[in-house]
XYZ file of C-alpha atoms in Angstrom:
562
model
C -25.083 6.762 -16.702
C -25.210 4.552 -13.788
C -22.794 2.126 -13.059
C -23.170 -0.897 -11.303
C -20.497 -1.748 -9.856
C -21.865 -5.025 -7.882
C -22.988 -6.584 -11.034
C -19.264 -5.767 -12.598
C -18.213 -7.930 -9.355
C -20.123 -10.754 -10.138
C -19.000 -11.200 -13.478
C -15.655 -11.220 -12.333
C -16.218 -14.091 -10.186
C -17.542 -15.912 -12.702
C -14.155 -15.294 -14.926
C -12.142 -16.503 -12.425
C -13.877 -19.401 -10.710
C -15.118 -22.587 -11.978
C -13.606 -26.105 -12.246
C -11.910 -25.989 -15.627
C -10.358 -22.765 -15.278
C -6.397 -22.780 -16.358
C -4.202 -19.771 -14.785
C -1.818 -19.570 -17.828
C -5.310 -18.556 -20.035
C -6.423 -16.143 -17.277
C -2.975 -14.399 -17.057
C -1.922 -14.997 -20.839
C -3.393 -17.192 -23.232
C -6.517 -15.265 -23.700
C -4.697 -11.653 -24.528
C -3.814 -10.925 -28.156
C -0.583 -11.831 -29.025
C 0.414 -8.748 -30.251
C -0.109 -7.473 -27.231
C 2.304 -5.808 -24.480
C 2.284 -7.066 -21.225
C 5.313 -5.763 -19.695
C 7.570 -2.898 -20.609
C 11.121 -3.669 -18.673
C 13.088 -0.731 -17.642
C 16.391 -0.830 -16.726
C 18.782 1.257 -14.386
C 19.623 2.969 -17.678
C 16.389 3.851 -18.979
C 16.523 1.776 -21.897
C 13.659 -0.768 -22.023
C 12.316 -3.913 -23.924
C 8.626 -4.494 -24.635
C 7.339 -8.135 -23.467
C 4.408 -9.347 -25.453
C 1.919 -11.579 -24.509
C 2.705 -14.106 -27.071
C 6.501 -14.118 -26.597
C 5.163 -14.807 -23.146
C 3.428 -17.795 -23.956
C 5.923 -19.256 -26.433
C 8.502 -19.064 -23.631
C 6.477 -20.318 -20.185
C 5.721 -22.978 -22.102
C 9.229 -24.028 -22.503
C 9.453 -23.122 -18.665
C 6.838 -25.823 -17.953
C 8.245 -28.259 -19.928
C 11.429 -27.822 -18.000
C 9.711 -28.042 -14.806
C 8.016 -30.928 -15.775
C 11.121 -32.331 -16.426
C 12.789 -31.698 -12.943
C 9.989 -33.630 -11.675
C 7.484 -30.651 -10.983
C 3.862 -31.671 -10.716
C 0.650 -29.714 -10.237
C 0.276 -28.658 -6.696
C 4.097 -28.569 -6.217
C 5.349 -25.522 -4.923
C 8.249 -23.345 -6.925
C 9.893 -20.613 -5.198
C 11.073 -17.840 -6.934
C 14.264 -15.566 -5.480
C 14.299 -12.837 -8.355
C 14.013 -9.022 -9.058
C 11.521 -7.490 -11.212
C 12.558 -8.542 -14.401
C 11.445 -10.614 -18.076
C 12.827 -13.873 -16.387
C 10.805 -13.092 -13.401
C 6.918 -13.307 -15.162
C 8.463 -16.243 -17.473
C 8.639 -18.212 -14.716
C 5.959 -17.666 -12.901
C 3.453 -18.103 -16.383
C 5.672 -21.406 -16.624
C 5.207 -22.359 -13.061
C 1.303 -21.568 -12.947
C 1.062 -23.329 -16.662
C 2.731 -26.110 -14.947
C -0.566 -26.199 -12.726
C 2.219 -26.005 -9.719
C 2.382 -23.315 -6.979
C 4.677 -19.787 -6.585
C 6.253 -19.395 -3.261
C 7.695 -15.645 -3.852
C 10.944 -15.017 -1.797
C 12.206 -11.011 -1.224
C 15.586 -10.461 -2.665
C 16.090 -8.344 0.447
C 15.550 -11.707 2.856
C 19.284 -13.302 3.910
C 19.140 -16.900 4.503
C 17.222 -17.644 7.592
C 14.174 -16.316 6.022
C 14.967 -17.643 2.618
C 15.515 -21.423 4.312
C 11.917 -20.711 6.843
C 10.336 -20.359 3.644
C 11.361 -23.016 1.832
C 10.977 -25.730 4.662
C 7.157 -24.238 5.364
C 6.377 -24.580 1.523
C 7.690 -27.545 0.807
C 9.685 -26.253 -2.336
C 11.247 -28.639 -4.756
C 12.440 -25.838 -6.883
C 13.966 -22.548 -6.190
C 14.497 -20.478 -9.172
C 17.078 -17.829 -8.152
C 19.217 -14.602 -9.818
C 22.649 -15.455 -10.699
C 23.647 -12.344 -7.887
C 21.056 -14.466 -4.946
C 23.018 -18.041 -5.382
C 25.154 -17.464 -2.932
C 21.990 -17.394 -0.283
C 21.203 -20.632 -1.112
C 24.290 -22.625 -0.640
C 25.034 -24.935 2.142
C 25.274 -22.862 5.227
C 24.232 -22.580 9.166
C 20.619 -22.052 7.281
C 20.672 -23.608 4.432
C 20.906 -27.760 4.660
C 23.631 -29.832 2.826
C 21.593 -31.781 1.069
C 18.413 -29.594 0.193
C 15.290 -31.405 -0.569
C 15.273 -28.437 -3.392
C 16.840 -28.120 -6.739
C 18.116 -24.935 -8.251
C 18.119 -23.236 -11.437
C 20.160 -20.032 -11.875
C 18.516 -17.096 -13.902
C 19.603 -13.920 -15.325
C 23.075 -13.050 -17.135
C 26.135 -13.484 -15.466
C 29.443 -15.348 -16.523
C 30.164 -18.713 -17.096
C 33.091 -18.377 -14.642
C 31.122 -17.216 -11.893
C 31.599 -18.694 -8.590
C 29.664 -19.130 -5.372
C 31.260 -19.746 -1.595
C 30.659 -22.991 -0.507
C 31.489 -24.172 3.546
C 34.462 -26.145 3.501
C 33.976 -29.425 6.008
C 37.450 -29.781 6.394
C 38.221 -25.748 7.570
C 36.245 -23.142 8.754
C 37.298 -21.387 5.352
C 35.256 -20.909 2.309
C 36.265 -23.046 -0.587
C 34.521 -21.622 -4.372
C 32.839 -24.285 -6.738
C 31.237 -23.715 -9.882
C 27.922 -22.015 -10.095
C 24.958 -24.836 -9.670
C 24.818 -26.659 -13.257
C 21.119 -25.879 -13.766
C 20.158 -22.521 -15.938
C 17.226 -20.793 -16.684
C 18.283 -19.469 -20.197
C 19.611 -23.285 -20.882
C 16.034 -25.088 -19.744
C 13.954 -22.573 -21.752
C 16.332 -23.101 -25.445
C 16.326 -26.957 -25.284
C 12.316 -27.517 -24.518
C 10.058 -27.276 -27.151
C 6.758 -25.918 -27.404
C 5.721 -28.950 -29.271
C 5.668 -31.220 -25.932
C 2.505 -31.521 -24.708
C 3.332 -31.123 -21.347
C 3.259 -27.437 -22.464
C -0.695 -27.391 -22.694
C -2.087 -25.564 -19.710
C -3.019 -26.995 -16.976
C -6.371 -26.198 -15.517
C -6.468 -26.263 -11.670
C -9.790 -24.675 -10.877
C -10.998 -21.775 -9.501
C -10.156 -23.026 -6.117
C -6.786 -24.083 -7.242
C -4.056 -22.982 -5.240
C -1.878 -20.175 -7.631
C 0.855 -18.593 -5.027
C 1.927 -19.448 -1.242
C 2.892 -16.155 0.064
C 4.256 -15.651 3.583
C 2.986 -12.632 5.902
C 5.703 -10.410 6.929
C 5.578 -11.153 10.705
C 5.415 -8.227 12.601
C 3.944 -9.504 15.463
C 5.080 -13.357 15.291
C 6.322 -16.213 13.106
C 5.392 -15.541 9.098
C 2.241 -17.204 8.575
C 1.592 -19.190 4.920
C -1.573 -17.836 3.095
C -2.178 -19.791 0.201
C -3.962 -17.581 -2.844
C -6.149 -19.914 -5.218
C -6.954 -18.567 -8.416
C -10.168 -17.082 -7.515
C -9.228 -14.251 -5.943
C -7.908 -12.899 -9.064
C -11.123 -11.653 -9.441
C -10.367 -9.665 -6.404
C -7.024 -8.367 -7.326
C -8.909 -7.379 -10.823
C -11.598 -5.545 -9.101
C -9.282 -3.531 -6.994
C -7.150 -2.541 -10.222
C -10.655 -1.276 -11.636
C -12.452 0.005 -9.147
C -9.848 1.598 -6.521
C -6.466 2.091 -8.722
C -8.801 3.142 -11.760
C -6.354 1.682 -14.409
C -7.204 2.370 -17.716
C -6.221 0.807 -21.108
C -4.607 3.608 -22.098
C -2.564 4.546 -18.670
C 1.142 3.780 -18.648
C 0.504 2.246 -14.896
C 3.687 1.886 -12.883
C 3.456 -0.294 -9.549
C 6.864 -0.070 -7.633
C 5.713 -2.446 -5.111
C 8.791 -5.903 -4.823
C 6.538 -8.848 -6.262
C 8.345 -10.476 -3.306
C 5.306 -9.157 -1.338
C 1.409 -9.332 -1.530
C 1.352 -5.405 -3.125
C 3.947 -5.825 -5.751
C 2.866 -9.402 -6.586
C -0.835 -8.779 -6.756
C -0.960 -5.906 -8.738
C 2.195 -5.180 -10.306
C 2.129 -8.861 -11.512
C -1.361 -10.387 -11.103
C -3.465 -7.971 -12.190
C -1.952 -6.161 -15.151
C -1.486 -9.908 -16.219
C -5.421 -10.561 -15.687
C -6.595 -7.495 -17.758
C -4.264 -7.391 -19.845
C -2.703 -4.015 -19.357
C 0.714 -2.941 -19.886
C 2.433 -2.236 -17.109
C 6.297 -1.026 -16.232
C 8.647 -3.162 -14.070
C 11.791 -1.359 -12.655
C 14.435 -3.804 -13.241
C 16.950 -1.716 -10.729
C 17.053 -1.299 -7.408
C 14.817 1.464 -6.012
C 16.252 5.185 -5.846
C 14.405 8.552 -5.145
C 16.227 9.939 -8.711
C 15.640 6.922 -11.091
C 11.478 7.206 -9.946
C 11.467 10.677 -10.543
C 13.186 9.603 -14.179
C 11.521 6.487 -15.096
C 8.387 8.329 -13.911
C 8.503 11.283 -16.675
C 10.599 9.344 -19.381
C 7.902 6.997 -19.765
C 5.179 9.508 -19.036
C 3.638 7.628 -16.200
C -0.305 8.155 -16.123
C -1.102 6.031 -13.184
C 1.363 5.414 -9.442
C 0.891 3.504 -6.742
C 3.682 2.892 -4.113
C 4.208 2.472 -0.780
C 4.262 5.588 1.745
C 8.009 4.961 2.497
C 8.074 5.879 -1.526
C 6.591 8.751 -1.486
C 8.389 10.249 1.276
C 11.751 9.397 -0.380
C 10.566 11.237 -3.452
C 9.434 13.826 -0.932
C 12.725 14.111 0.439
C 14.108 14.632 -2.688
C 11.812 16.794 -4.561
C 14.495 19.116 -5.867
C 14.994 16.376 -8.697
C 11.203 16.189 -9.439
C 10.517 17.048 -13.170
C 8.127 19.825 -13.806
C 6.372 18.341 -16.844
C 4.987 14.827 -14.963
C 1.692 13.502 -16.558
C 0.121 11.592 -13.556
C -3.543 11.840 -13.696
C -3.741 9.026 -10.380
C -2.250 8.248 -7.264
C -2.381 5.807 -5.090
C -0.550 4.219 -1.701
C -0.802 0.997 0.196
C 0.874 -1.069 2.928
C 1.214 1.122 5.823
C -1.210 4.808 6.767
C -0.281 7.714 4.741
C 0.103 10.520 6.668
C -2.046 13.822 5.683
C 1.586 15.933 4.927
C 2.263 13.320 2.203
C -0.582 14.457 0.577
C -0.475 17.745 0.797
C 3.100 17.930 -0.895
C 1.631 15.504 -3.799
C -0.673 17.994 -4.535
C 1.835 20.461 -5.322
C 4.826 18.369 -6.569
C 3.008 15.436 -8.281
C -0.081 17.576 -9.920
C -2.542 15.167 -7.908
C -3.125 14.185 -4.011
C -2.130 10.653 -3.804
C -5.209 8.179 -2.107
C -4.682 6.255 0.738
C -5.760 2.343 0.431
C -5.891 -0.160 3.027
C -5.607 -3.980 2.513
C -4.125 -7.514 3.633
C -2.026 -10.406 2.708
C -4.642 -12.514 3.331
C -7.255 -10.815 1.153
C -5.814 -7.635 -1.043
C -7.599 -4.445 -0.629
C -10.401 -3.865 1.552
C -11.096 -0.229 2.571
C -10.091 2.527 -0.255
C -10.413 6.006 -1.670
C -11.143 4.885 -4.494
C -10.556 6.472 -7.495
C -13.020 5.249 -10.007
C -15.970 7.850 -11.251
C -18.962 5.992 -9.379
C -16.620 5.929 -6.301
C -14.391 8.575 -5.860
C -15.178 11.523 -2.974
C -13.645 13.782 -1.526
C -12.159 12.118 2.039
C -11.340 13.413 5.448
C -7.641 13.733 5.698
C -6.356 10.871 7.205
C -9.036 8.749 6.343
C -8.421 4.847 4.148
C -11.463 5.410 2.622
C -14.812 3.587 2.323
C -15.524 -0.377 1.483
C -14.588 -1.454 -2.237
C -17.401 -3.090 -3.881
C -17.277 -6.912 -3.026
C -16.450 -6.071 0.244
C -18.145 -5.325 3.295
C -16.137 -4.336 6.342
C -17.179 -2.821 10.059
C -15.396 -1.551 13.251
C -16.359 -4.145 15.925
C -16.545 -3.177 19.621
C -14.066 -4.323 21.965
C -15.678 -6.102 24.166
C -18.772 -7.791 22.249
C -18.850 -9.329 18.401
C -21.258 -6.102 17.574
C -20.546 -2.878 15.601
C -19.050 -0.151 17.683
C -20.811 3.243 17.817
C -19.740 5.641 14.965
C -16.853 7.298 15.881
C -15.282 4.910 19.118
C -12.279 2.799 18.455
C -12.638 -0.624 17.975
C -11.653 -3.733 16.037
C -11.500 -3.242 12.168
C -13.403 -6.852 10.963
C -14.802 -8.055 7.368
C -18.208 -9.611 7.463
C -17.612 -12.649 5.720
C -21.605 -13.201 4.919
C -22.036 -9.938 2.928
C -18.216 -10.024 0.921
C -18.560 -12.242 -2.398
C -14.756 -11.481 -3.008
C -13.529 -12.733 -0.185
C -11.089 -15.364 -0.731
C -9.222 -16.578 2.080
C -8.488 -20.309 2.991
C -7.346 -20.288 6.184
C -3.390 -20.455 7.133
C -1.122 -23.048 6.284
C -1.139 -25.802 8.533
C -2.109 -23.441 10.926
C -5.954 -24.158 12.054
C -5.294 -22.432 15.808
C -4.014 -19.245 14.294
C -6.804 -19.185 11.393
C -9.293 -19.805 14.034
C -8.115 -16.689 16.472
C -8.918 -14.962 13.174
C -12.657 -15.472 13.098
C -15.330 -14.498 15.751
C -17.023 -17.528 17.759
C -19.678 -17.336 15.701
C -17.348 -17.137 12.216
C -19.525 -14.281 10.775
C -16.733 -11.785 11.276
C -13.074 -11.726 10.465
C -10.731 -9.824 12.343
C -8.030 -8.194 10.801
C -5.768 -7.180 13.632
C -5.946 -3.461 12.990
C -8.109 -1.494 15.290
C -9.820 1.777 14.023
C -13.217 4.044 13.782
C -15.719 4.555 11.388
C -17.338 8.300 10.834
C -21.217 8.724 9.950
C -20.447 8.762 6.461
C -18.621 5.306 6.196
C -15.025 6.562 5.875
C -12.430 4.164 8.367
C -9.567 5.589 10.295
C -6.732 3.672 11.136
C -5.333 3.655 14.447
C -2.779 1.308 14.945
C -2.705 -2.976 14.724
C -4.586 -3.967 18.008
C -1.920 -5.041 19.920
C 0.124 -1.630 19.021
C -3.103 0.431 20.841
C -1.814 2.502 23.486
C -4.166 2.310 27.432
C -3.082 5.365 28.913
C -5.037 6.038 32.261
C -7.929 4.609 30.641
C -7.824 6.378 27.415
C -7.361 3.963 24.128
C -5.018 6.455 21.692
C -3.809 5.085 18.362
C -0.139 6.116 17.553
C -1.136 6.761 13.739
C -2.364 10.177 15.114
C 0.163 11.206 16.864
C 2.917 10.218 14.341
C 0.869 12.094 11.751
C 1.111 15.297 14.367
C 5.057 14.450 14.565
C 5.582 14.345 10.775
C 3.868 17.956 10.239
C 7.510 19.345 12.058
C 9.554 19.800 8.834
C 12.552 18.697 10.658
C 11.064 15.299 11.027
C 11.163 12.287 8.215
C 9.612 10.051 9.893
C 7.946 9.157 13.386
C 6.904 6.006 15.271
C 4.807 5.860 18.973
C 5.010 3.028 21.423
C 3.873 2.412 24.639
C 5.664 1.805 27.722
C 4.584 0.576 30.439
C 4.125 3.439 33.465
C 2.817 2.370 37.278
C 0.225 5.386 37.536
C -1.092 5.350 34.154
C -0.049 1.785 32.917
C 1.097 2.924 29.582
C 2.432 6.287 28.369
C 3.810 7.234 24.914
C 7.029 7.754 23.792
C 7.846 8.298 20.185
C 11.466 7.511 17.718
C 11.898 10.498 15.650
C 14.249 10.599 12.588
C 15.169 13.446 11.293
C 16.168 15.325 8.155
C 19.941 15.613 7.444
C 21.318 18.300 9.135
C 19.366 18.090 11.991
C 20.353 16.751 15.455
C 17.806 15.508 18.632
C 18.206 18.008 21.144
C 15.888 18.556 24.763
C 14.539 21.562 23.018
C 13.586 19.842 19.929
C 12.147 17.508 21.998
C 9.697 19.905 23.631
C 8.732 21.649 20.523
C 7.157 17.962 19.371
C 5.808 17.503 22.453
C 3.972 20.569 22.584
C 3.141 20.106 18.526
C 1.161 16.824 19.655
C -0.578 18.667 22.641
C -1.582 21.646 20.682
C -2.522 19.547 17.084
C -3.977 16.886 18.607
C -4.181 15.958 22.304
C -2.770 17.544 25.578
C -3.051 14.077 27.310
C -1.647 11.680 24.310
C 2.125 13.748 23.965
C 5.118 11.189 24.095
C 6.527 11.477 27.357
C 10.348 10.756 25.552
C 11.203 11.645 22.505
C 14.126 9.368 20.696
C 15.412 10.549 18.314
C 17.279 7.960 15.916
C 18.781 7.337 12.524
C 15.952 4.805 11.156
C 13.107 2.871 12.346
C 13.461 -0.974 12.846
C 11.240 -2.298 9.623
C 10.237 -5.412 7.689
C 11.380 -5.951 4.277
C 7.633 -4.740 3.129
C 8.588 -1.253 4.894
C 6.173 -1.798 8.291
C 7.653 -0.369 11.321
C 8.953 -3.227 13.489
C 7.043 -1.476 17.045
C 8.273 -4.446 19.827
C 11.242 -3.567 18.564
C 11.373 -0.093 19.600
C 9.846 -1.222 22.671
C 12.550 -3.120 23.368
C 14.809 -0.157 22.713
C 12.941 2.159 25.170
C 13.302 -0.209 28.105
C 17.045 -0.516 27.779
């Protein structure tokens, strides 16, 4: 039987847009209450089953609290938790609220925490009992905060924070901020009819998430609650989740992945899902992953080559029918070895902050294809996306390198408002004529529609007149089995202007030496091409990232001038 797909997009559209459309309803009211959203695992294994209507009953009480601290639709709430029941109780409760989530990383210290807040405009920072201490008074963090706090998540009643002494350069403790999570939620009631949902509109703003600034200042994207329909239609079409899967997304809901579809979109189709409540370990994957028979993975690549590294723990009996990566190029070794360690070849998917996914090998039946290794895949339905030549606002020729956009006349999903408070930088986004939006990334397009990423377009290496991306030649680097991981750069060269030069890490018991060096040099030249070879090869412990796992590249430059 045919499917189509485009008509499936259209009627998600129509679920999520429209003037009296209430988030809290999309995300909960409208499941059965019976229902599991969330299973919550902890570090121990042992889990609790969150259902839908013990999620309502207890955002509601959330709202009612927020509505008490003064919280008002359109107000933004920042959130500074871990994966966890507290975590989607406050967000329902913020969203039912009609007010705006401003997600912070429990990874960021306080500069970022305090850029964050200041850009949003947060009155309310709801924060884990073991992140307080980011948020007092500091270098960072202002005296007098135009933010309240409320403290979630056990912890005990004698629990202090360090607070700057004016009188010393010493740290003085004080009692934990008077304001608790557990405490708002038992003394509002249900009954208060500032519980009732309140309905923003499809155009609505739902979340103000931050890009991770690789290349500059984070930028503010504000999400209204249409795009769910996006972040639904990837979930279906590209992740394949079915009703039955037990679907595991280890992304941090601190960042678009985690947050749009370990959050957003179980909650919008109302599919169980697991959230880790632990910190993330190559051994407690491999366990939660066959304890709780997991059916359907996506990750990060920085996941999978953890797991990778330590596949001597992987169980033999793992039940993963799906696969799936996002948030930085997979390299082709990664999956080969999930072929034979995880029973199925993880996909490669390729998406933004500012719209979700994009370009994917997709795994639903009407979609899915075999790929060229290497390759992100083809344009999701609700989407269409070209490789723009360098020099003109017209498609390259199949094949040649050029400027990875999204045709904003021909992609109903597309959702994007612009940056916040930003109009220059949105604008740089858009061709002169605004028909095309360009992504940053720079890559090719084969005759059969499949993309290849090369590298973001400021990280594309001019060498003597060739244009070289270093995805290829780090996926050369990472076929050594001495090598983790592998990063290229270029550095600036009077003949040639720019040459390579890549940052090698290597496994454990392993060292850098001039003959290694030559051996990965000559791997490039022979796998790849004899002119695009690093020129130095560093070899180092890690590679300078973001907290979302990208590789921080002007910082390495930096490192290869010195």
């Amino acid at each position: 039987m045919t499917v189509d797909l485009n008509a499936r997009v259209r009627e998600l559209l129509q679920t999520y847009d429209g003037p009296d459309i209430s988030a809290a309803d999309m995300l909960c009211d409208r499941h059965p209450a019976d229902r599991v959203a969330f299973t919550i695992v902890d570090a121990d294994l042992t889990s609790t089953d969150l259902t839908y209507g013990e999620l309502r009953e207890r955002s509601q009480r959330c709202a009612v609290a927020l509505a008490d601290l003064g919280v008002q639709p359109g107000d933004r709430v920042a959130t500074l938790m871990s994966k966890s029941a507290d975590l989607v109780v406050a967000l329902l409760g913020i969203w039912r609220r009609g007010a705006v989530h401003v997600p912070l990383f429990t990874a960021f210290a306080a500069p970022a925490i305090a850029f964050r807040l200041a850009a949003s405009g947060a009155t309310i920072v709801i924060a884990d009992i073991d992140q307080a201490t980011k948020l007092v008074p500091s270098d960072d963090i202002p005296a007098d905060p135009p933010w309240r706090v409320v403290i979630a998540g056990d912890g005990p009643e004698s629990a202090r924070v360090q607070v700057p002494d004016a009188s010393s350069t010493q740290a003085t403790t004080a009692p934990m901020p008077p304001l608790r999570f557990a405490d708002l939620l038992a003394t509002h009631s249900v009954d208060d009819p500032r519980a009732a949902a309140v309905a923003v509109g499809g155009d609505g703003l739902l979340v103000q998430l931050f890009t991770s600034g690789t290349t500059g200042t984070p930028k503010g994207v504000p999400i209204p609650v249409r795009a769910l329909a996006a972040f639904h239609a990837y979930q279906e079409f590209s992740l394949e989740v079915r009703p039955d899967d037990v679907y595991w997304n280890a992304a941090d809901p601190g960042w678009a992945y985690g947050l749009y579809w370990a959050i957003l979109s179980p909650l919008a189709s109302g599919i169980r899902s697991l959230l880790l409540h632990a910190a993330f370990s190559a051994p407690l994957t491999w366990q939660v992953l066959e304890r709780f028979g997991v059916t359907n993975f996506t990750a990060a690549p920085t996941v999978y080559r953890a797991l990778r590294a330590d596949s001597a723990c992987a169980p033999t009996d793992l039940q993963l029918r799906r696969a799936s990566s996002a948030g930085e190029p997979l390299t082709p070794d990664v999956v080969t070895w999930s072929v034979e360690t995880l029973g199925v070849a993880v996909r490669d998917h390729y998406g933004q902050t500012e719209h979700g996914m994009l370009i994917c090998n997709s795994w639903h039946d009407a979609l899915r294809v075999e790929a060229p290794a290497g390759s992100m895949g083809r344009t999701m339905p609700g989407w269409h996306c070209a490789v723009l030549a360098d020099d003109a606002d017209v498609e390259a020729p199949i094949g040649e390198l050029g400027r990875v956009a999204i045709d904003t006349e021909h992609s109903p999903l597309l959702w994007f408002l612009g940056y916040l408070d930003a109009p220059e930088r949105t604008a740089q986004r858009y061709t002169a004529d605004g028909r095309w939006y360009l992504t940053g990334d720079a890559g090719s397009q084969d005759a059969d529609g499949f993309f290849h990423f090369s590298a973001r377009d400021d990280d594309v290496i001019i060498m003597a007149g060739y244009r070289i991306g270093p995805f290829e030649v780090e996926s050369v680097l990472v076929l050594d089995e001495r090598v983790v991981e592998a990063a290229v750069v270029g550095m600036p060269d009077e003949l040639r202007g720019e040459v390579l030069e890549a940052f090698v890490v290597l496994r454990n018991g392993f060292e850098g030496s001039a003959e290694l060096e030559t051996e990965l040099q000559t791997l490039v030249k022979r796998k790849f091409a004899a002119h695009a070879y690093p020129r130095k090869v560093h070899f180092v412990n890690a590679l300078p990232k973001t907290p979302s796992g990208k590789v921080q590249r002007f910082i390495l430059r930096q490192q290869g001038v010195r």
